[in-house]
mmCIF file with all atom_site columns, C-alpha atoms in Angstrom:
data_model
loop_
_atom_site.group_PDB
_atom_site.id
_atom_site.type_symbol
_atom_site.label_atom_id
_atom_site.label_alt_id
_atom_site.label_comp_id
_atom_site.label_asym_id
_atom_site.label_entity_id
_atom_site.label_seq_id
_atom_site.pdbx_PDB_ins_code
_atom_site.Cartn_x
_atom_site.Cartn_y
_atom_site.Cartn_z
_atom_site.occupancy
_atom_site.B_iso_or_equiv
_atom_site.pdbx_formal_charge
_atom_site.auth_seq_id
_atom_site.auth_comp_id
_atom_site.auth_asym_id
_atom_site.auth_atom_id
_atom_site.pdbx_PDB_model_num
ATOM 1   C CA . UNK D 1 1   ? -16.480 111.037 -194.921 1.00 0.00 ? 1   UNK D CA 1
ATOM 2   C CA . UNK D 1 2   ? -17.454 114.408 -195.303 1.00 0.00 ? 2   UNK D CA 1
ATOM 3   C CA . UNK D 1 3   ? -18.568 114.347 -199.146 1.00 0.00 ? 3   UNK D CA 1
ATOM 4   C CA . UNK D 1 4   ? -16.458 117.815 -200.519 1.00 0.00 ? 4   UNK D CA 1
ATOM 5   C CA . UNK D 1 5   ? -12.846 115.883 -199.235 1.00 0.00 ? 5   UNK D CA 1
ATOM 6   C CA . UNK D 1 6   ? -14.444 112.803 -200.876 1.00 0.00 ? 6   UNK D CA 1
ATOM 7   C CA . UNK D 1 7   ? -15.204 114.540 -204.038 1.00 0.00 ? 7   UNK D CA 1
ATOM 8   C CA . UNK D 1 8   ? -11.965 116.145 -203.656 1.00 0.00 ? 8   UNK D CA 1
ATOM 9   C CA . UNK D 1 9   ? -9.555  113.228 -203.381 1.00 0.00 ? 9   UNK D CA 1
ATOM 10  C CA . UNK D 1 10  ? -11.345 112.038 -206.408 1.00 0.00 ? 10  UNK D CA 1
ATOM 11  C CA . UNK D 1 11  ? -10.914 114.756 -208.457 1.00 0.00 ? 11  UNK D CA 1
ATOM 12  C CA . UNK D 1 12  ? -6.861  114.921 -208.213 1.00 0.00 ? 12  UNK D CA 1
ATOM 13  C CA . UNK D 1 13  ? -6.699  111.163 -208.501 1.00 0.00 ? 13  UNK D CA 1
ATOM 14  C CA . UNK D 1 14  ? -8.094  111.831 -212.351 1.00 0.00 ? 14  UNK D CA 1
ATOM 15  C CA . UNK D 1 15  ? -5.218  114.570 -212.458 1.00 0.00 ? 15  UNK D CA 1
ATOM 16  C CA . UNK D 1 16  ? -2.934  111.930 -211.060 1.00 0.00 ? 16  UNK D CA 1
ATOM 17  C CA . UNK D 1 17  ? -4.288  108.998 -213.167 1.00 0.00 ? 17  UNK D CA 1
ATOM 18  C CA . UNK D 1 18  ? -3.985  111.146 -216.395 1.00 0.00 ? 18  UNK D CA 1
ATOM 19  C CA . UNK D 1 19  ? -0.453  111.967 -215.633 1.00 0.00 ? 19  UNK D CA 1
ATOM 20  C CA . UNK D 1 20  ? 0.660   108.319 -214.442 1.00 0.00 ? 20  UNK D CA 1
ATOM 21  C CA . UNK D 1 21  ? -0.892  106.668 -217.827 1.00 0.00 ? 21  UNK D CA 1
ATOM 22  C CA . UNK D 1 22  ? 1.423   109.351 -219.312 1.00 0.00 ? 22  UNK D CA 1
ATOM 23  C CA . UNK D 1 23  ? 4.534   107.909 -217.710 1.00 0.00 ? 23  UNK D CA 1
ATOM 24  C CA . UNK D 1 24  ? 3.574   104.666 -218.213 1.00 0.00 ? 24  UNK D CA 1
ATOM 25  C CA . UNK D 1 25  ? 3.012   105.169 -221.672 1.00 0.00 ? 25  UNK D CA 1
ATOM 26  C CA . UNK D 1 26  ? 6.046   107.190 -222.309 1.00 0.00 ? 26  UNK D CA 1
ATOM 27  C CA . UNK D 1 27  ? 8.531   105.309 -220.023 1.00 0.00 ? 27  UNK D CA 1
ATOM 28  C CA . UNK D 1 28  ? 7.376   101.887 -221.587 1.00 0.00 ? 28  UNK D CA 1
ATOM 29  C CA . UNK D 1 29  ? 8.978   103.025 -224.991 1.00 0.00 ? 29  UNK D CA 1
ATOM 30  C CA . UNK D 1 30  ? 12.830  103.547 -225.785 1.00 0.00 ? 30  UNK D CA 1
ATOM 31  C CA . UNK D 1 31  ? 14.246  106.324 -224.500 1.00 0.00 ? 31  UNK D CA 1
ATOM 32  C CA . UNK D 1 32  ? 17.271  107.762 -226.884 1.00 0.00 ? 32  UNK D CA 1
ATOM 33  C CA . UNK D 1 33  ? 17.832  111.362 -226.519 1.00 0.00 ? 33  UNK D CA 1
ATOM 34  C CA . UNK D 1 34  ? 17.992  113.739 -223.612 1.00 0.00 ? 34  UNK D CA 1
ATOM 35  C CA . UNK D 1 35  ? 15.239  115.472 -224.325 1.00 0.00 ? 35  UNK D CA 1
ATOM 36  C CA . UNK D 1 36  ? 13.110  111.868 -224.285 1.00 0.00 ? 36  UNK D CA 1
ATOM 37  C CA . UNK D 1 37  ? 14.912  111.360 -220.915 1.00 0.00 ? 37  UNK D CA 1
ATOM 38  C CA . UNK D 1 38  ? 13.799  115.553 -219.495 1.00 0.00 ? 38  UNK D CA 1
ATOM 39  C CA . UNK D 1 39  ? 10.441  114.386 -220.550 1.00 0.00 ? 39  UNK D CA 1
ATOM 40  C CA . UNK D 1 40  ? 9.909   111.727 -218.569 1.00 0.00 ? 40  UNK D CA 1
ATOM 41  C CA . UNK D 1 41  ? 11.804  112.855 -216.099 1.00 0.00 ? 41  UNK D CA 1
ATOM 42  C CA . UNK D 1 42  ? 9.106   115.715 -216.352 1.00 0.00 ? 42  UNK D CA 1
ATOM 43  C CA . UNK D 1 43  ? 6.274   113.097 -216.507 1.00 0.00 ? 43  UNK D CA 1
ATOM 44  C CA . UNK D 1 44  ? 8.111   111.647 -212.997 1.00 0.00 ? 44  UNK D CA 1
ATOM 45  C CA . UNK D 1 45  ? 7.785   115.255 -211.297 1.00 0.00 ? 45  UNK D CA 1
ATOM 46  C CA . UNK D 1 46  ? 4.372   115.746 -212.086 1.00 0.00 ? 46  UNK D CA 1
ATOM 47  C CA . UNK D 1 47  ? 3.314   112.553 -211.324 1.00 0.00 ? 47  UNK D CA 1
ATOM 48  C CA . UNK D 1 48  ? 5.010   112.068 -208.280 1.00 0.00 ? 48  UNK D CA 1
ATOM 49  C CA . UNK D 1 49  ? 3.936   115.700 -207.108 1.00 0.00 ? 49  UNK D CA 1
ATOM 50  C CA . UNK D 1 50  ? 0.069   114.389 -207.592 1.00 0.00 ? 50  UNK D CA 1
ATOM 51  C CA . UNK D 1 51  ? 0.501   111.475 -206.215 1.00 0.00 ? 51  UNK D CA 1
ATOM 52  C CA . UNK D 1 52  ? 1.386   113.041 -202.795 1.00 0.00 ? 52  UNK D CA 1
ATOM 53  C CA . UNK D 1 53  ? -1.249  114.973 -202.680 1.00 0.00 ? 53  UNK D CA 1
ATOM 54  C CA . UNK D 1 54  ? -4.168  112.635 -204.307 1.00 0.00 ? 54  UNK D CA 1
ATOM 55  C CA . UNK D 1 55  ? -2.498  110.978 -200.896 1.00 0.00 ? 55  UNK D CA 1
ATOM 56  C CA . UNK D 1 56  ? -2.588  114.051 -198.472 1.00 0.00 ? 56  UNK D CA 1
ATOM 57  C CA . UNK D 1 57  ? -6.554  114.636 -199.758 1.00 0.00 ? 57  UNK D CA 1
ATOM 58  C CA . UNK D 1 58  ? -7.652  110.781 -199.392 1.00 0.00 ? 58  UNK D CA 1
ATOM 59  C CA . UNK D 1 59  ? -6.458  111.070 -195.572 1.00 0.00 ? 59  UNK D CA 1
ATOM 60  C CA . UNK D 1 60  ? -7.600  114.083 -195.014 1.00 0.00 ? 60  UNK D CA 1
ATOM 61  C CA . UNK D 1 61  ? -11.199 112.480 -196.125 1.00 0.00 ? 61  UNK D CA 1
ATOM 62  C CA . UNK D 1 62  ? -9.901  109.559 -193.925 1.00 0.00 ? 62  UNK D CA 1
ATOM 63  C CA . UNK D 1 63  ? -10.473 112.008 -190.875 1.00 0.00 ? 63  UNK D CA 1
ATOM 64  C CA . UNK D 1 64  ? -7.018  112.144 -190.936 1.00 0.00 ? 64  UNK D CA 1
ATOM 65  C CA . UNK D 1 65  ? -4.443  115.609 -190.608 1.00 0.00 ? 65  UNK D CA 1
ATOM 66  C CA . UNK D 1 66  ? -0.925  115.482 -193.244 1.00 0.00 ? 66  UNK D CA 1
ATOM 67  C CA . UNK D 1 67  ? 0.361   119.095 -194.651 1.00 0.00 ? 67  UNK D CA 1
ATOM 68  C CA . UNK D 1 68  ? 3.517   117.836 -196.337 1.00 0.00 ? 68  UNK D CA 1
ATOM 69  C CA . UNK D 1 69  ? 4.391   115.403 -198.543 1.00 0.00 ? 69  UNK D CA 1
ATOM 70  C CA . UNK D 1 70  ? 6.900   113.303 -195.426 1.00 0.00 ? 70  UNK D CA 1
ATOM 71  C CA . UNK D 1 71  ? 3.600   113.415 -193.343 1.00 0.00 ? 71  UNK D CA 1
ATOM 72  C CA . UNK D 1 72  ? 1.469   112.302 -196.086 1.00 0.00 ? 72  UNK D CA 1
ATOM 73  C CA . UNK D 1 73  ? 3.620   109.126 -197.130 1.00 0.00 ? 73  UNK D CA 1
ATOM 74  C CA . UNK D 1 74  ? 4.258   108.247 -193.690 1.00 0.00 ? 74  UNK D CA 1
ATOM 75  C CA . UNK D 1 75  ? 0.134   108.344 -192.719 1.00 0.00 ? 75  UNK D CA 1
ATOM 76  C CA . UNK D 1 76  ? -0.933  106.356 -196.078 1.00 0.00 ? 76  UNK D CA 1
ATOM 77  C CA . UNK D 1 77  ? 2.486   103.844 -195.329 1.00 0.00 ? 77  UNK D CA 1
ATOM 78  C CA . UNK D 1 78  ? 0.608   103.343 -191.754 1.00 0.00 ? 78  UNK D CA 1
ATOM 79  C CA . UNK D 1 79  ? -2.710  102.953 -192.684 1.00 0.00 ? 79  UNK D CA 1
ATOM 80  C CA . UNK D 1 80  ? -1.432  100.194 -195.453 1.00 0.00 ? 80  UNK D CA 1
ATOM 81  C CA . UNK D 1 81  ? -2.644  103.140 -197.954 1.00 0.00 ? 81  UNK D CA 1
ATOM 82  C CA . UNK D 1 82  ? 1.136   102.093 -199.709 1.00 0.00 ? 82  UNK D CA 1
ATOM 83  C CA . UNK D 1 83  ? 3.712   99.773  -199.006 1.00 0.00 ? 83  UNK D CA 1
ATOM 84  C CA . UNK D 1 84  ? 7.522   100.501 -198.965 1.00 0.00 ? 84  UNK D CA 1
ATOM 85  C CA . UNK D 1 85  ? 7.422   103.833 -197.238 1.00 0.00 ? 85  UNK D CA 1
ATOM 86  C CA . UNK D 1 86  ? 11.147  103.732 -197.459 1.00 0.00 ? 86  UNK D CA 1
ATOM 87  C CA . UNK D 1 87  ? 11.348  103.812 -201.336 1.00 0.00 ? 87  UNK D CA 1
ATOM 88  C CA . UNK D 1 88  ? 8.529   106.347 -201.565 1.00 0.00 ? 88  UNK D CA 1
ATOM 89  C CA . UNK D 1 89  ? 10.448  108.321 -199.405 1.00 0.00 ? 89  UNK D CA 1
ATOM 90  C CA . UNK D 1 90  ? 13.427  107.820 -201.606 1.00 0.00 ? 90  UNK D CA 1
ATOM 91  C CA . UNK D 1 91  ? 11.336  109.103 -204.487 1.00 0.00 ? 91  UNK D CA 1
ATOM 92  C CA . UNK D 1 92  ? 10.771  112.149 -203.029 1.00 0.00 ? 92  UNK D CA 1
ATOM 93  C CA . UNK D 1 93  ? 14.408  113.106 -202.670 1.00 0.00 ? 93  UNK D CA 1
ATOM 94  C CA . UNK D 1 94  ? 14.369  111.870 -206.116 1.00 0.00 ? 94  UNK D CA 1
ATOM 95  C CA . UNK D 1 95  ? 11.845  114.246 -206.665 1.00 0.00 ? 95  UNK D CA 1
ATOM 96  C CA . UNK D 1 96  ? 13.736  116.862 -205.414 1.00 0.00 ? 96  UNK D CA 1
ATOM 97  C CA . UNK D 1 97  ? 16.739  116.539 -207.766 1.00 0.00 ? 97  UNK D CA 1
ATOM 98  C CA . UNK D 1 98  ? 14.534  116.292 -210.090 1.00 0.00 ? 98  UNK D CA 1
ATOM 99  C CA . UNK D 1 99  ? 15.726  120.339 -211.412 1.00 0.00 ? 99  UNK D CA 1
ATOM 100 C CA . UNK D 1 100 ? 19.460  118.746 -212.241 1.00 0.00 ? 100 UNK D CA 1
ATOM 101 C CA . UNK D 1 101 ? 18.259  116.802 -215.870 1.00 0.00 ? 101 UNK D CA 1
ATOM 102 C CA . UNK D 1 102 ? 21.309  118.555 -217.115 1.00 0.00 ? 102 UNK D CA 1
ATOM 103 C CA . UNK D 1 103 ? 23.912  116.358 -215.842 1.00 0.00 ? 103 UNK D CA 1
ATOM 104 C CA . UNK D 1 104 ? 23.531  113.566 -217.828 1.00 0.00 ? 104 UNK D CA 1
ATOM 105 C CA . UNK D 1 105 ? 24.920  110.728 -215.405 1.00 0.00 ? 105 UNK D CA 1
ATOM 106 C CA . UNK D 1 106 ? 22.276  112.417 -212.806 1.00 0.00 ? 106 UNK D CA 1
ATOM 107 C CA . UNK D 1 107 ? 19.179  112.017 -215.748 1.00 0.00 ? 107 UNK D CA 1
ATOM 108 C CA . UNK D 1 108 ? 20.349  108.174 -216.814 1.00 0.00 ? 108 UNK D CA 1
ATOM 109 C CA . UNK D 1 109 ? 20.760  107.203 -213.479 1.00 0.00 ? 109 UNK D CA 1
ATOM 110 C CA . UNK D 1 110 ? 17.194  108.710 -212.216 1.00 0.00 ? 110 UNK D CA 1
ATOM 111 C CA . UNK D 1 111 ? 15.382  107.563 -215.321 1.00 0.00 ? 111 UNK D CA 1
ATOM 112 C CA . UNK D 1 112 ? 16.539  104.042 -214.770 1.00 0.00 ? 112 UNK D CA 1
ATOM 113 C CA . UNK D 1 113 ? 15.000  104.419 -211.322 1.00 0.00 ? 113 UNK D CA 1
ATOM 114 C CA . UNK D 1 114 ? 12.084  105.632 -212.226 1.00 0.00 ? 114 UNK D CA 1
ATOM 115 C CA . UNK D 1 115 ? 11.687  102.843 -214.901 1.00 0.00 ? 115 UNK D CA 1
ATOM 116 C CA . UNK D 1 116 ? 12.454  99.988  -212.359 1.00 0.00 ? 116 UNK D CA 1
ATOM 117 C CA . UNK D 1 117 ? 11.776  101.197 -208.714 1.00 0.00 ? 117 UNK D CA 1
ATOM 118 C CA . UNK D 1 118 ? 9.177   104.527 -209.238 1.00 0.00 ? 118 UNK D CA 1
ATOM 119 C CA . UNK D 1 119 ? 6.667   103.183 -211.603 1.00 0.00 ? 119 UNK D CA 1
ATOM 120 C CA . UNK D 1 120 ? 5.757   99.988  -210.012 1.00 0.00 ? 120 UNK D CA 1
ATOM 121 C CA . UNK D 1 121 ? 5.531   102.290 -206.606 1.00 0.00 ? 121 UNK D CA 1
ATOM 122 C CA . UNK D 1 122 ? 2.856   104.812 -208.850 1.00 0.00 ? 122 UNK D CA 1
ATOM 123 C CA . UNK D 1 123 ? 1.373   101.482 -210.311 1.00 0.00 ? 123 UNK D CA 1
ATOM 124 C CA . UNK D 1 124 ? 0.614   100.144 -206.966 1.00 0.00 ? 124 UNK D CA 1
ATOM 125 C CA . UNK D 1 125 ? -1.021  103.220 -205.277 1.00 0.00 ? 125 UNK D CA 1
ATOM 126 C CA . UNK D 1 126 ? -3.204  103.736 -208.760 1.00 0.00 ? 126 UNK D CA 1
ATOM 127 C CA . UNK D 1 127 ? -4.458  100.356 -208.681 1.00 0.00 ? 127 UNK D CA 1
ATOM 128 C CA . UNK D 1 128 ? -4.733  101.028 -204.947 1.00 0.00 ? 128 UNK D CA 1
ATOM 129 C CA . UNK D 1 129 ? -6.992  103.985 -205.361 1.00 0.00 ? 129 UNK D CA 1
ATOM 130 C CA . UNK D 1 130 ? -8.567  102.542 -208.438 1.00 0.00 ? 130 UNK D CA 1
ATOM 131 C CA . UNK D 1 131 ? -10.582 100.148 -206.166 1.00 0.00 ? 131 UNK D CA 1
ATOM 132 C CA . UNK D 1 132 ? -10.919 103.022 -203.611 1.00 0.00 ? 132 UNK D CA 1
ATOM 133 C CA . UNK D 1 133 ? -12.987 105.231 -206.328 1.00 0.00 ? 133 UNK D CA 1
#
């Protein structure tokens, strides 16, 4: 590996690992009000956003090429990086709707997905990586 991508995939996995703790943390503890719900939602986006590209950086000191974050989940799902490449694709179209916490059926629904489906996904590739470091 050539030893900046190392260093580099290293460094965003502590921006990703501080940011996932955060959702756990957060996400673990009752959510009431729609602001609680837009911050974890939040917590999701950023999360989810580093966890693509602690992803992208890993392969690319893998020896392997991934620009976007499709490309990226589909070359970590292949290489047994992650499993369930279909739900981590369906969190990044989660991702995307992420901008719409103002409809309120929209924010329950996501926030209940990201409780049950998007944190054990982020759980996995952090203990995952965890080992890796």
């Amino acid at each position: 590996m050539d030893e900046m991508k190392d260093i580099r995939w290293k460094q965003r996995f502590e921006n990703f690992e501080k940011s996932f703790k955060l959702l756990e943390k957060y996400s673990e503890e009752p959510i009431s009000t729609e602001l609680e719900r837009a911050g974890i939602i939040q917590f999701f986006e950023t999360t989810f956003e580093l966890a693509w590209k602690v992803l992208k950086d890993y392969l690319e000191a893998e020896g392997y090429v991934a620009k976007s974050p499709r490309e990226s989940i589909k070359q970590a799902f292949q290489i047994e990086i992650i499993e369930d490449g279909h739900l981590w694709m369906d969190a990044l179209s989660k991702r995307n709707l992420t901008t719409h916490t103002y409809d309120q059926e929209l924010s329950e629904k996501l926030m209940k997905e990201i409780q049950e489906q998007f944190l054990p996904l982020l759980r996995n590739l952090y203990d995952k990586l965890l080992e890796e470091r």
